[in-house]
PDB file of C-alpha atoms in Angstrom:
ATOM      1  CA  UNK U   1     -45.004  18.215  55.767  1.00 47.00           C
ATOM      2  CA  UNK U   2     -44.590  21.872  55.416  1.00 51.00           C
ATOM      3  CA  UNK U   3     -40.978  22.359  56.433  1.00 70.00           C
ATOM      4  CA  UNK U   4     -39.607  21.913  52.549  1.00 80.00           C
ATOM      5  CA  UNK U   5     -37.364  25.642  51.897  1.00 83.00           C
ATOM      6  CA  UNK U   6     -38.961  28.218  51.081  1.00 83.00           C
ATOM      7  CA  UNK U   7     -36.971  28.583  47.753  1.00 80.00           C
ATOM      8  CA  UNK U   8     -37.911  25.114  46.319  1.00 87.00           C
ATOM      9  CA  UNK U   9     -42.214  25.743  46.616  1.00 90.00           C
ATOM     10  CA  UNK U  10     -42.842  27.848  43.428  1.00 91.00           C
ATOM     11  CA  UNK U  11     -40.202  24.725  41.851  1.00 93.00           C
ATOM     12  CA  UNK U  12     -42.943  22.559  43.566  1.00 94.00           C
ATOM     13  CA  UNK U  13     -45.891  24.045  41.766  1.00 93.00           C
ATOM     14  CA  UNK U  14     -43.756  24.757  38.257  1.00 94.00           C
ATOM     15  CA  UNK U  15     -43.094  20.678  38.386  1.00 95.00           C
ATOM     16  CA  UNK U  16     -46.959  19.932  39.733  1.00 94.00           C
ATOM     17  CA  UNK U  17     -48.001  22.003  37.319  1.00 93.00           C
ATOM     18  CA  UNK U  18     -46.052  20.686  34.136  1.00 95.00           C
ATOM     19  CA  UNK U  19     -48.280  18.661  31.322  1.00 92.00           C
ATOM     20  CA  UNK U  20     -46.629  16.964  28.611  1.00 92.00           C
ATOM     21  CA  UNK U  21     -48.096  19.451  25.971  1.00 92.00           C
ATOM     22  CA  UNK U  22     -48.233  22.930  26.871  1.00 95.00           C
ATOM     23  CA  UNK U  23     -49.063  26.099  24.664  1.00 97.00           C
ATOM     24  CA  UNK U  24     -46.510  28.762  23.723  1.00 97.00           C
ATOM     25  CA  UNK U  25     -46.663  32.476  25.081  1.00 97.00           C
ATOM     26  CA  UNK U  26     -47.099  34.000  22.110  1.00 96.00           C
ATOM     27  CA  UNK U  27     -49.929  31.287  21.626  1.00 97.00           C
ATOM     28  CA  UNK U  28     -51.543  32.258  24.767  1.00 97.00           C
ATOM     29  CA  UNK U  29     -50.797  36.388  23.612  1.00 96.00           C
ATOM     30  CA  UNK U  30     -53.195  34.977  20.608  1.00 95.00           C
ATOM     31  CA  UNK U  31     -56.054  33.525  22.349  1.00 96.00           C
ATOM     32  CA  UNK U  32     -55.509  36.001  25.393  1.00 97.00           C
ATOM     33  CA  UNK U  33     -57.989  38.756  24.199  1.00 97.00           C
ATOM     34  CA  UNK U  34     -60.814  36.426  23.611  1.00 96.00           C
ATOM     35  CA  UNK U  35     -60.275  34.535  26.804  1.00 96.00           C
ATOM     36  CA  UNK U  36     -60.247  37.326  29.203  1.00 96.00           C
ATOM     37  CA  UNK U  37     -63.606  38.358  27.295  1.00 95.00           C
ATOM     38  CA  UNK U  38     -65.245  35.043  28.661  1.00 93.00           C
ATOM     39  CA  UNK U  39     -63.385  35.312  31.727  1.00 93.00           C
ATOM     40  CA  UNK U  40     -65.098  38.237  32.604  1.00 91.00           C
ATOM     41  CA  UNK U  41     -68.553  37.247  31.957  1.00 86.00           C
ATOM     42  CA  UNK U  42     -68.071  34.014  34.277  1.00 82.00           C
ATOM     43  CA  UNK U  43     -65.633  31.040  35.378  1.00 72.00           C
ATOM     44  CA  UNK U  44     -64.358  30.140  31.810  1.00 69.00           C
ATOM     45  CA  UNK U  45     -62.691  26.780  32.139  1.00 77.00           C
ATOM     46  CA  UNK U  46     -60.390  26.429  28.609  1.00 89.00           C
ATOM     47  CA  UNK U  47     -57.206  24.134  30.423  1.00 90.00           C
ATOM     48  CA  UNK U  48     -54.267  25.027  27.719  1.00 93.00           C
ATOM     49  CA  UNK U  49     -54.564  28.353  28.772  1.00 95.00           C
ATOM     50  CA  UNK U  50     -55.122  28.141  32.498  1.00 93.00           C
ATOM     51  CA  UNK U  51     -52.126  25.647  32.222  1.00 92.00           C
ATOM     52  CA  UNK U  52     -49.841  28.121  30.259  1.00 95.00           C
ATOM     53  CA  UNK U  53     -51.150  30.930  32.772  1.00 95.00           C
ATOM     54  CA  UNK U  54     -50.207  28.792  36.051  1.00 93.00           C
ATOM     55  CA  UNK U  55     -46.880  27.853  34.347  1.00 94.00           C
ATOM     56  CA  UNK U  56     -45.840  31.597  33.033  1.00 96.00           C
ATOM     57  CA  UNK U  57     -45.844  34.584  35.230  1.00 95.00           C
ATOM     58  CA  UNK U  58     -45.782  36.653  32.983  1.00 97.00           C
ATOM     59  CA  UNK U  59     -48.723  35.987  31.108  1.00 97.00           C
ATOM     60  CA  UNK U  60     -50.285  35.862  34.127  1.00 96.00           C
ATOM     61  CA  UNK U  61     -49.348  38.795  35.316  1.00 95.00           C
ATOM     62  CA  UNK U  62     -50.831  40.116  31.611  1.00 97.00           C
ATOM     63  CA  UNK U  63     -53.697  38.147  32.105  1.00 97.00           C
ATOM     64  CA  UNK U  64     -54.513  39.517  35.725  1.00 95.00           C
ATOM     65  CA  UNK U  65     -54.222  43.385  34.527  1.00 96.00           C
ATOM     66  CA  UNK U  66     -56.188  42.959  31.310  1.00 97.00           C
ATOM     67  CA  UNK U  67     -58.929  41.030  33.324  1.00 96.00           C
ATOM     68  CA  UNK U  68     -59.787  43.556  35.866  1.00 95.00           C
ATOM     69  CA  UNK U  69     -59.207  46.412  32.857  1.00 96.00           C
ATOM     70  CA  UNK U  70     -61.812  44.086  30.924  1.00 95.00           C
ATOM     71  CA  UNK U  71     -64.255  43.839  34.369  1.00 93.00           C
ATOM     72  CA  UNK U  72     -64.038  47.787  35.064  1.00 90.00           C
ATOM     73  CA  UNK U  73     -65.109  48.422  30.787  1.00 86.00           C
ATOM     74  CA  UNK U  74     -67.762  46.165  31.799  1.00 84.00           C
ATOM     75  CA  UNK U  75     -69.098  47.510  34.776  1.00 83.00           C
ATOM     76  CA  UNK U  76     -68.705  51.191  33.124  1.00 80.00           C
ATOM     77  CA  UNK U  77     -70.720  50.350  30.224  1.00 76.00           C
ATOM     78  CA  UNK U  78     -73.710  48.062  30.988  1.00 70.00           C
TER      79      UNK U  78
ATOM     80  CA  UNK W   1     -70.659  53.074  24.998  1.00 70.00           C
ATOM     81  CA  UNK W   2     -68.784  50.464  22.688  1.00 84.00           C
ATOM     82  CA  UNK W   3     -68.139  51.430  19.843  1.00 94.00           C
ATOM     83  CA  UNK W   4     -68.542  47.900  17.178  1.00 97.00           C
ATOM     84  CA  UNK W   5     -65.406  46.395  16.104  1.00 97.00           C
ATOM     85  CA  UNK W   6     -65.853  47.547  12.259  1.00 97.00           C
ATOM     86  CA  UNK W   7     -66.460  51.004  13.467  1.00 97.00           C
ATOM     87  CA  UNK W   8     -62.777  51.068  15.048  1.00 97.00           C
ATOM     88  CA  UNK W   9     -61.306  49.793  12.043  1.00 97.00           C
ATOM     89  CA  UNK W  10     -63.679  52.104   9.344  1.00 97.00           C
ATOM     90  CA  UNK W  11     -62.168  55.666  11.166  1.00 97.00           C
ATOM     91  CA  UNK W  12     -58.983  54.036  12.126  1.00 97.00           C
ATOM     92  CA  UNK W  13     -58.494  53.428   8.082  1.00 95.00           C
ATOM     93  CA  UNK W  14     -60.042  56.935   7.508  1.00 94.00           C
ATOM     94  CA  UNK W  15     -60.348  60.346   7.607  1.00 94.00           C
ATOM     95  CA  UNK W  16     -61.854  59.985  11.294  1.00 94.00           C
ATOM     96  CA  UNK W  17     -58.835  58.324  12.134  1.00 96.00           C
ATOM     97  CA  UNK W  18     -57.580  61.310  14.703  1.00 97.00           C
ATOM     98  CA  UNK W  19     -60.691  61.172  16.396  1.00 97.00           C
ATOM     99  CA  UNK W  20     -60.321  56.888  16.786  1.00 97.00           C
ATOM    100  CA  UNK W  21     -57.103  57.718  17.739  1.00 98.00           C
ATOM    101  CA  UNK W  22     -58.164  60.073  20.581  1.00 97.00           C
ATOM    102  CA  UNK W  23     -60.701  58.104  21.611  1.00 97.00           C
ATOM    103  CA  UNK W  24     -58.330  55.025  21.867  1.00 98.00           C
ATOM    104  CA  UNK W  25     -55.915  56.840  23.946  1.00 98.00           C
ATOM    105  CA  UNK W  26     -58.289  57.903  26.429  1.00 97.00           C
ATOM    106  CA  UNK W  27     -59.481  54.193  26.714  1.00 96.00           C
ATOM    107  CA  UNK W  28     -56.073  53.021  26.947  1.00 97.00           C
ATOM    108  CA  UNK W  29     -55.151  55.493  29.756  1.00 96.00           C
ATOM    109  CA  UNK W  30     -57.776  54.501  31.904  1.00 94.00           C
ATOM    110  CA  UNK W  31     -57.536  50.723  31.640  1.00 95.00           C
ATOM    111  CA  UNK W  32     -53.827  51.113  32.043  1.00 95.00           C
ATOM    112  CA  UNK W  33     -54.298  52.920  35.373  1.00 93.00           C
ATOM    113  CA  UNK W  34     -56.993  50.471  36.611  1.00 91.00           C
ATOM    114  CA  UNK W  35     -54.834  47.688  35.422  1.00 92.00           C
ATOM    115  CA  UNK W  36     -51.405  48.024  36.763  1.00 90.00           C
ATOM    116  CA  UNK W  37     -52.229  49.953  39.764  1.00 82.00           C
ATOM    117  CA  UNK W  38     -53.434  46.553  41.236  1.00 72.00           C
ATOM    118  CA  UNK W  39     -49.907  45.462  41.932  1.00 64.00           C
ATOM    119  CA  UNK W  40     -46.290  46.927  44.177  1.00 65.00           C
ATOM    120  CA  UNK W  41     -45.045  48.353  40.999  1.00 69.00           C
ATOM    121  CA  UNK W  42     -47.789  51.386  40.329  1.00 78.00           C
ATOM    122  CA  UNK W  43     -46.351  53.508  37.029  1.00 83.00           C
ATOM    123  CA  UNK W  44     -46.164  57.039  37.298  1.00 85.00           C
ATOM    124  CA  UNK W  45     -48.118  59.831  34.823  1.00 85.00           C
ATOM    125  CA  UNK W  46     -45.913  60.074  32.997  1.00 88.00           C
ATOM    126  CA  UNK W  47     -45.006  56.335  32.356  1.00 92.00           C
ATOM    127  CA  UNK W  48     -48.323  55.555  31.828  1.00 94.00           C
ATOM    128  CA  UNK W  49     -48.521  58.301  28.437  1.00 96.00           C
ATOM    129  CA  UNK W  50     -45.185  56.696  27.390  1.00 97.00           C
ATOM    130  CA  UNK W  51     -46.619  53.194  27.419  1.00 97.00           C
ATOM    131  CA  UNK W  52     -49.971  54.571  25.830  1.00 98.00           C
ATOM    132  CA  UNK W  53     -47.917  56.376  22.883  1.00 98.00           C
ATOM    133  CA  UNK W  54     -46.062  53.130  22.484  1.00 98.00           C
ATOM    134  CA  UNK W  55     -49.498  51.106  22.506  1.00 98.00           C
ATOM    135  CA  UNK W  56     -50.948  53.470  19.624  1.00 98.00           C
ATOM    136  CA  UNK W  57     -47.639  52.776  17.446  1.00 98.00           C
ATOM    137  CA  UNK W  58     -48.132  49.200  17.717  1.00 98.00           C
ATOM    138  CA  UNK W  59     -51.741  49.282  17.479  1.00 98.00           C
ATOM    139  CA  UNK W  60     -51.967  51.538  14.323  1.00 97.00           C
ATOM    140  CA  UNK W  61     -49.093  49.417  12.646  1.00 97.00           C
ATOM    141  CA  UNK W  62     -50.254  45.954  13.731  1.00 96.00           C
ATOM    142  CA  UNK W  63     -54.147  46.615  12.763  1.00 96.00           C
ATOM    143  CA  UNK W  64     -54.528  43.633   9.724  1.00 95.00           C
ATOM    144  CA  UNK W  65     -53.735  41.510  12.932  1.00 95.00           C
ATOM    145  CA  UNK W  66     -56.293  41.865  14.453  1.00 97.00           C
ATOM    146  CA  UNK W  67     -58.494  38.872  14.059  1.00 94.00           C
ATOM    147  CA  UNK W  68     -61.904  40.315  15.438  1.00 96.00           C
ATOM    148  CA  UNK W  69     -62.627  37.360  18.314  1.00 96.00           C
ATOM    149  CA  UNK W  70     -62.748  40.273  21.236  1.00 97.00           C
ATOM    150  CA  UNK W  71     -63.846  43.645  20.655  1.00 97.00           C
ATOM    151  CA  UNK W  72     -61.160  45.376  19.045  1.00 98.00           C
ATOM    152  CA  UNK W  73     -60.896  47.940  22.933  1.00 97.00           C
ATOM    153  CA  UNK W  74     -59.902  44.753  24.530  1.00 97.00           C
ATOM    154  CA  UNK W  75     -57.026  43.752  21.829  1.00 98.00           C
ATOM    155  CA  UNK W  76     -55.951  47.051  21.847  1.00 98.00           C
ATOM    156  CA  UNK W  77     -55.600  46.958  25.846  1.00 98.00           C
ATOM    157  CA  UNK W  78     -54.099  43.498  25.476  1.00 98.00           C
ATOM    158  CA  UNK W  79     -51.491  45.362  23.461  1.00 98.00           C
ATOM    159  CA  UNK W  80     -51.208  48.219  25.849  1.00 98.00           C
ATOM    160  CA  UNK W  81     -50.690  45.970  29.166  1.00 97.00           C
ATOM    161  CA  UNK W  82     -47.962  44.125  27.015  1.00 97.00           C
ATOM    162  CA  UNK W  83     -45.860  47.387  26.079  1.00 98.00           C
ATOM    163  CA  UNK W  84     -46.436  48.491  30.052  1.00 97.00           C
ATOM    164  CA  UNK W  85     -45.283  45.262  31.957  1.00 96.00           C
ATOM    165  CA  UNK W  86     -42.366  44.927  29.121  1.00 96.00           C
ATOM    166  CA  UNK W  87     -41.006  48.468  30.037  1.00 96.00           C
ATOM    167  CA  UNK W  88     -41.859  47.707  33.741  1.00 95.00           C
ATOM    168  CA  UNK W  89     -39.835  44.850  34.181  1.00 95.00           C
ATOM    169  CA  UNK W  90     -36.653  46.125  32.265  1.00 95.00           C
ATOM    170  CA  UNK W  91     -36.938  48.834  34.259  1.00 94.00           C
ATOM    171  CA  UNK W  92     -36.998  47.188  37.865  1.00 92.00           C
ATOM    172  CA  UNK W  93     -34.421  44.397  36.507  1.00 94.00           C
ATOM    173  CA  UNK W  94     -31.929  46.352  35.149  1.00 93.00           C
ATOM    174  CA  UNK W  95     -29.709  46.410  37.560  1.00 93.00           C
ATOM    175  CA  UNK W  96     -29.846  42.996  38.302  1.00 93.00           C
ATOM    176  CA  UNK W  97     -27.489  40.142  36.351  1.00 92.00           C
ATOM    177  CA  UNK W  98     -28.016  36.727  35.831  1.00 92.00           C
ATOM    178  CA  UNK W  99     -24.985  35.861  37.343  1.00 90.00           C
ATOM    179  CA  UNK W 100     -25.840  37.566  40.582  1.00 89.00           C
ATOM    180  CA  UNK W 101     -29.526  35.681  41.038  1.00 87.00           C
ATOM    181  CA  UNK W 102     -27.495  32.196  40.530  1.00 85.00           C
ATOM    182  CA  UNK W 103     -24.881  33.101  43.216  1.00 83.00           C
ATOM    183  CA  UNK W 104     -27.863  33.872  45.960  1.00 79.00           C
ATOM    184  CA  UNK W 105     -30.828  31.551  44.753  1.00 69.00           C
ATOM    185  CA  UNK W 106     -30.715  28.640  47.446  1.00 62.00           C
ATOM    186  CA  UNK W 107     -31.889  26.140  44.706  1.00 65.00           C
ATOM    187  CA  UNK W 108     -28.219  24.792  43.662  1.00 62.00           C
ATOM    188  CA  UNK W 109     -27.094  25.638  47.801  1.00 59.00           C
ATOM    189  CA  UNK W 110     -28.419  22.301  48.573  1.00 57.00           C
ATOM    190  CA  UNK W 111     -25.768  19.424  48.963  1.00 58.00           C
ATOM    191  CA  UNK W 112     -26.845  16.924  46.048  1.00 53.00           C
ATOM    192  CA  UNK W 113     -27.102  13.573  47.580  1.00 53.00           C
ATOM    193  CA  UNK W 114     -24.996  11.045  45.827  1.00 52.00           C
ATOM    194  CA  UNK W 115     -26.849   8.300  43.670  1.00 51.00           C
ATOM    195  CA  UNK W 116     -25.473   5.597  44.628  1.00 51.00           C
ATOM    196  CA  UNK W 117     -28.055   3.291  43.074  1.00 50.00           C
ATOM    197  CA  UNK W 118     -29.240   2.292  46.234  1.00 49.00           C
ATOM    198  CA  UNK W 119     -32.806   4.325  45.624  1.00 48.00           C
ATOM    199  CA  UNK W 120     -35.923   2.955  47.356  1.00 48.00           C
ATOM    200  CA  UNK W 121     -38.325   3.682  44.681  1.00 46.00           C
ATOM    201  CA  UNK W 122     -41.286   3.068  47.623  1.00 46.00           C
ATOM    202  CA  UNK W 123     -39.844   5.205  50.186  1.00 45.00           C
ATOM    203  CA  UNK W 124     -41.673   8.351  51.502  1.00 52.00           C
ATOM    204  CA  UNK W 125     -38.812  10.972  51.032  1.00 66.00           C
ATOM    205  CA  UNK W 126     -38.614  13.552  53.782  1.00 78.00           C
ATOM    206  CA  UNK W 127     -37.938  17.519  53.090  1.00 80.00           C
ATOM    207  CA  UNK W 128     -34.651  17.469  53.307  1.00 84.00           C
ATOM    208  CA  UNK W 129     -34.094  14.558  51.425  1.00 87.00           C
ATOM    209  CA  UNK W 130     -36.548  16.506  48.764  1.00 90.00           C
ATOM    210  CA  UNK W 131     -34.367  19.348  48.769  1.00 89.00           C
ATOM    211  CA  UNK W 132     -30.773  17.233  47.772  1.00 89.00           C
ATOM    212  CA  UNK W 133     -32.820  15.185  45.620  1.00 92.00           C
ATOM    213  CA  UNK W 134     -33.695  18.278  43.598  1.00 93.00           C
ATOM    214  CA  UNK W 135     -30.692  20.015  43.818  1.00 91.00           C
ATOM    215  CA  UNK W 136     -29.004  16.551  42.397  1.00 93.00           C
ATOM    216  CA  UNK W 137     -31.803  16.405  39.807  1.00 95.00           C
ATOM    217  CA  UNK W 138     -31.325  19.766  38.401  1.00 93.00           C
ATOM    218  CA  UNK W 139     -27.469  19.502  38.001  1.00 91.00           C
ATOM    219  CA  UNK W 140     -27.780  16.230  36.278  1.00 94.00           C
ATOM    220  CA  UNK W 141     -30.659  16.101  34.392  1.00 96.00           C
ATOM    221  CA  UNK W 142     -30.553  19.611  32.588  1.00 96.00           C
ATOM    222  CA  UNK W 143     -28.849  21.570  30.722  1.00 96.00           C
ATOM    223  CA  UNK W 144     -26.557  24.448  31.877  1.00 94.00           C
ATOM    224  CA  UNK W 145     -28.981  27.070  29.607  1.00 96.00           C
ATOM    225  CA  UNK W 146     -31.976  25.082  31.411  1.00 97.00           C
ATOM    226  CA  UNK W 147     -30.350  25.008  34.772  1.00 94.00           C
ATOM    227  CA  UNK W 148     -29.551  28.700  34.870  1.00 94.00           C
ATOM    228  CA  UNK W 149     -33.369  29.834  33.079  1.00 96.00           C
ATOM    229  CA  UNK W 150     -34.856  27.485  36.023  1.00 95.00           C
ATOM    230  CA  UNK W 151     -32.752  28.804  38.658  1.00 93.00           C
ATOM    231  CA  UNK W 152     -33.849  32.685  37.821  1.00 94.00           C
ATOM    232  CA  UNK W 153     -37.473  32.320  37.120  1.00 95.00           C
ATOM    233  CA  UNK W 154     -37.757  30.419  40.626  1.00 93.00           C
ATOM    234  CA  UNK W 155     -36.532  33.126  42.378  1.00 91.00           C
ATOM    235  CA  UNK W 156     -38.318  35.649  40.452  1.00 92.00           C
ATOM    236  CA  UNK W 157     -36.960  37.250  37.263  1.00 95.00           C
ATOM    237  CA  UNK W 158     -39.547  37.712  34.739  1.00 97.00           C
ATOM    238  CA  UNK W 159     -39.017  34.774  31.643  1.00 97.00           C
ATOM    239  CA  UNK W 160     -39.040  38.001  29.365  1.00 97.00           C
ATOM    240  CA  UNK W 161     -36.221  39.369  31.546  1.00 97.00           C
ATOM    241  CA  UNK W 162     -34.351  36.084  31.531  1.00 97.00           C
ATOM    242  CA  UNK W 163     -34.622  35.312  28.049  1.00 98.00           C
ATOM    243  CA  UNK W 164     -33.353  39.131  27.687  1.00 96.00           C
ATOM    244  CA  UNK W 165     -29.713  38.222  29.328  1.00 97.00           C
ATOM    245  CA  UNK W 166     -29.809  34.620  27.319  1.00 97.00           C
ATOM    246  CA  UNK W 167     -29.902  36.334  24.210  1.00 97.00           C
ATOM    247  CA  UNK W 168     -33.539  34.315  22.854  1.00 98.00           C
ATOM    248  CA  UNK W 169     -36.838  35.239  23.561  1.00 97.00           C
ATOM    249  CA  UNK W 170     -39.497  34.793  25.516  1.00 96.00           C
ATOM    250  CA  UNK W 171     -40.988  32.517  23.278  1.00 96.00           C
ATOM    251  CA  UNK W 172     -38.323  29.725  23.274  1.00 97.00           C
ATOM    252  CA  UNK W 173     -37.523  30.508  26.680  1.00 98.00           C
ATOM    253  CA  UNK W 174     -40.618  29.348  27.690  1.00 98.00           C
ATOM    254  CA  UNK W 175     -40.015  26.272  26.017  1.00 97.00           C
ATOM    255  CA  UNK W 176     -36.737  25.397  27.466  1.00 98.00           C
ATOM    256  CA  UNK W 177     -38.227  25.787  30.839  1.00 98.00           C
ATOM    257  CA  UNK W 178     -40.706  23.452  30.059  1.00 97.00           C
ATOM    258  CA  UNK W 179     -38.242  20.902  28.143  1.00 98.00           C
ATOM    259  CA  UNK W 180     -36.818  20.945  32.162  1.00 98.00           C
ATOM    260  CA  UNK W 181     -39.697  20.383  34.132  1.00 97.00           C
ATOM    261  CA  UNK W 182     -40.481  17.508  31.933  1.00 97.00           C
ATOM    262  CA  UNK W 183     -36.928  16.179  32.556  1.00 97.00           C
ATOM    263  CA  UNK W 184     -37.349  16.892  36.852  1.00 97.00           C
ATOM    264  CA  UNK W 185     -40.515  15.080  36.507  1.00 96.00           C
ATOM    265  CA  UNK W 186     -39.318  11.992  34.890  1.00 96.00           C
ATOM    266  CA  UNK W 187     -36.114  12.273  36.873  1.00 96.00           C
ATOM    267  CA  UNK W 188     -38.680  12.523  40.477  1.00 95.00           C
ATOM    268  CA  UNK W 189     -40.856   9.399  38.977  1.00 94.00           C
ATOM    269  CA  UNK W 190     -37.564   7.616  38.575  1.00 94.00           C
ATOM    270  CA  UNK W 191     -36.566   8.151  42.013  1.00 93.00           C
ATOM    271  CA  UNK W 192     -40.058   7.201  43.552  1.00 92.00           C
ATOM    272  CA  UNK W 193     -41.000  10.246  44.452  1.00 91.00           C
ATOM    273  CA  UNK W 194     -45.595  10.648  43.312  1.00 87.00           C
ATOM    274  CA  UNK W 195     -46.658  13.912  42.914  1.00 88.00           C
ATOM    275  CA  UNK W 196     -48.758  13.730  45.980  1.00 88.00           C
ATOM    276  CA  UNK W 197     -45.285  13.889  47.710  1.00 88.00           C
ATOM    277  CA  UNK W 198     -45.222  17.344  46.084  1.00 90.00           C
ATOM    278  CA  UNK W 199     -48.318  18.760  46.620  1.00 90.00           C
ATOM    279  CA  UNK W 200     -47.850  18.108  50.084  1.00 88.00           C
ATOM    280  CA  UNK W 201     -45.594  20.347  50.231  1.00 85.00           C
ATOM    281  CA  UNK W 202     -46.515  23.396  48.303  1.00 82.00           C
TER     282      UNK W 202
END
């Protein structure tokens, strides 16, 4: 059931992925500093923004470098 | 150490406010480097001061905004990252037009299959089938601003870079894009087609 081309699989996962009420980027920019916070101290399950995050790349991509710049602060300091 | 959130703010308001502002640099430099070095795109030196200077601009500027749920290193990085992967991406996309990612993206390549009302709404569709189905969906379900937003992001352009050639933002762009995934997933649950279908296939 793999043989779909290659091009149409990230369409796949942007329609799997699509809820009826999603937040906005700059709504996710918002919430984003807070939620990497509890991100980095363990799994933080909050599904607007892992929605928004699996839907936008770039916030993702945001997310992904201000995590692991979040994760080193934390390692350096405690 | 961390320095407390009111702390920032007190010398950043202040007379101490070049040594906050040192301070904040350095901080900024390093989680810059640790941040974007991660991916294919690592910024040089150089790039990485410019995005830093930028940062401190926006942070100084921007400081009544900041709403104290995260210390206030974290919003400033949050900042920082945005300014970097902004510049970033207009840099590596420059070159590249709209126009040109429609013409190669193989989403619209695909033959749309005719609807000739004939639809099985219980059938099992096969890849190929998928793949017209799609192709039909997107050309007559959306719109010809949703069609061509779609057709870039799949094959990669950044929705900031997008919404840069469609003259909006990144903002409403992400809202058209989701206006059309909302229409392709009525338009698939119209033709039969369950998500499991989909999944599948990812």
């Amino acid at each position: 059931m793999k043989s779909i081309s290659p091009s149409f699989v990230p369409l796949l996962r942007l329609i799997v992925g699509t809820s009826p009420e999603e937040i906005s980027c700059d709504e996710c920019d918002r919430r984003l500093s807070a939620f990497v916070e509890r991100c980095a101290r363990s799994r933080f399950h909050e599904p607007r923004m892992r929605a928004h995050l699996a839907n936008c790349p770039d916030c993702r991509e945001e997310f992904e470098a201000l995590l692991a710049i979040v994760s080193l602060r934390t390692a350096l300091i405690h | 150490m961390e320095w407390p959130n009111a702390q920032w703010l007190r010398m950043l308001h202040g007379t101490d406010r070049n040594t906050a502002l040192t301070e904040l640099r350095a901080i900024l430099l390093v989680g810059l480097d640790a941040g974007l070095r991660r991916g294919s795109r690592s910024p040089a030196v150089a790039d990485l001061e410019d995005f830093v200077q930028e940062a401190l601009i926006r942070i100084t500027t921007n400081l009544s905004s900041f709403r104290g749920d995260s210390h206030f290193t974290t919003w400033a990085n949050r900042i920082a990252v945005r300014v970097a992967f902004s510049e970033m991406r207009r840099k590596y996309w420059h070159e590249v037009s709209l126009d040109a990612i429609l013409e190669t993206e193989g989403l619209l390549s695909a033959e749309p299959i005719a609807d000739d009302g004939s639809s099985q709404p219980d059938r099992l569709v096969g890849d190929s089938m998928l793949e017209h189905l799609l192709a039909r969906i997107i050309r007559q379900d959306l719109s010809e601003r949703q069609r061509r937003a779609l057709t870039a992001v799949v094959a990669g352009m950044p929705i900031e870079e997008v919404a840069r050639r469609m003259q909006t933002n990144r903002n409403a762009l992400y809202k058209l894009l989701h206006d059309a995934r909302k229409r392709i997933r009525v338009a698939l649950e119209r033709e039969g087609v369950i998500e499991e279908e989909l999944r599948a296939r990812m």
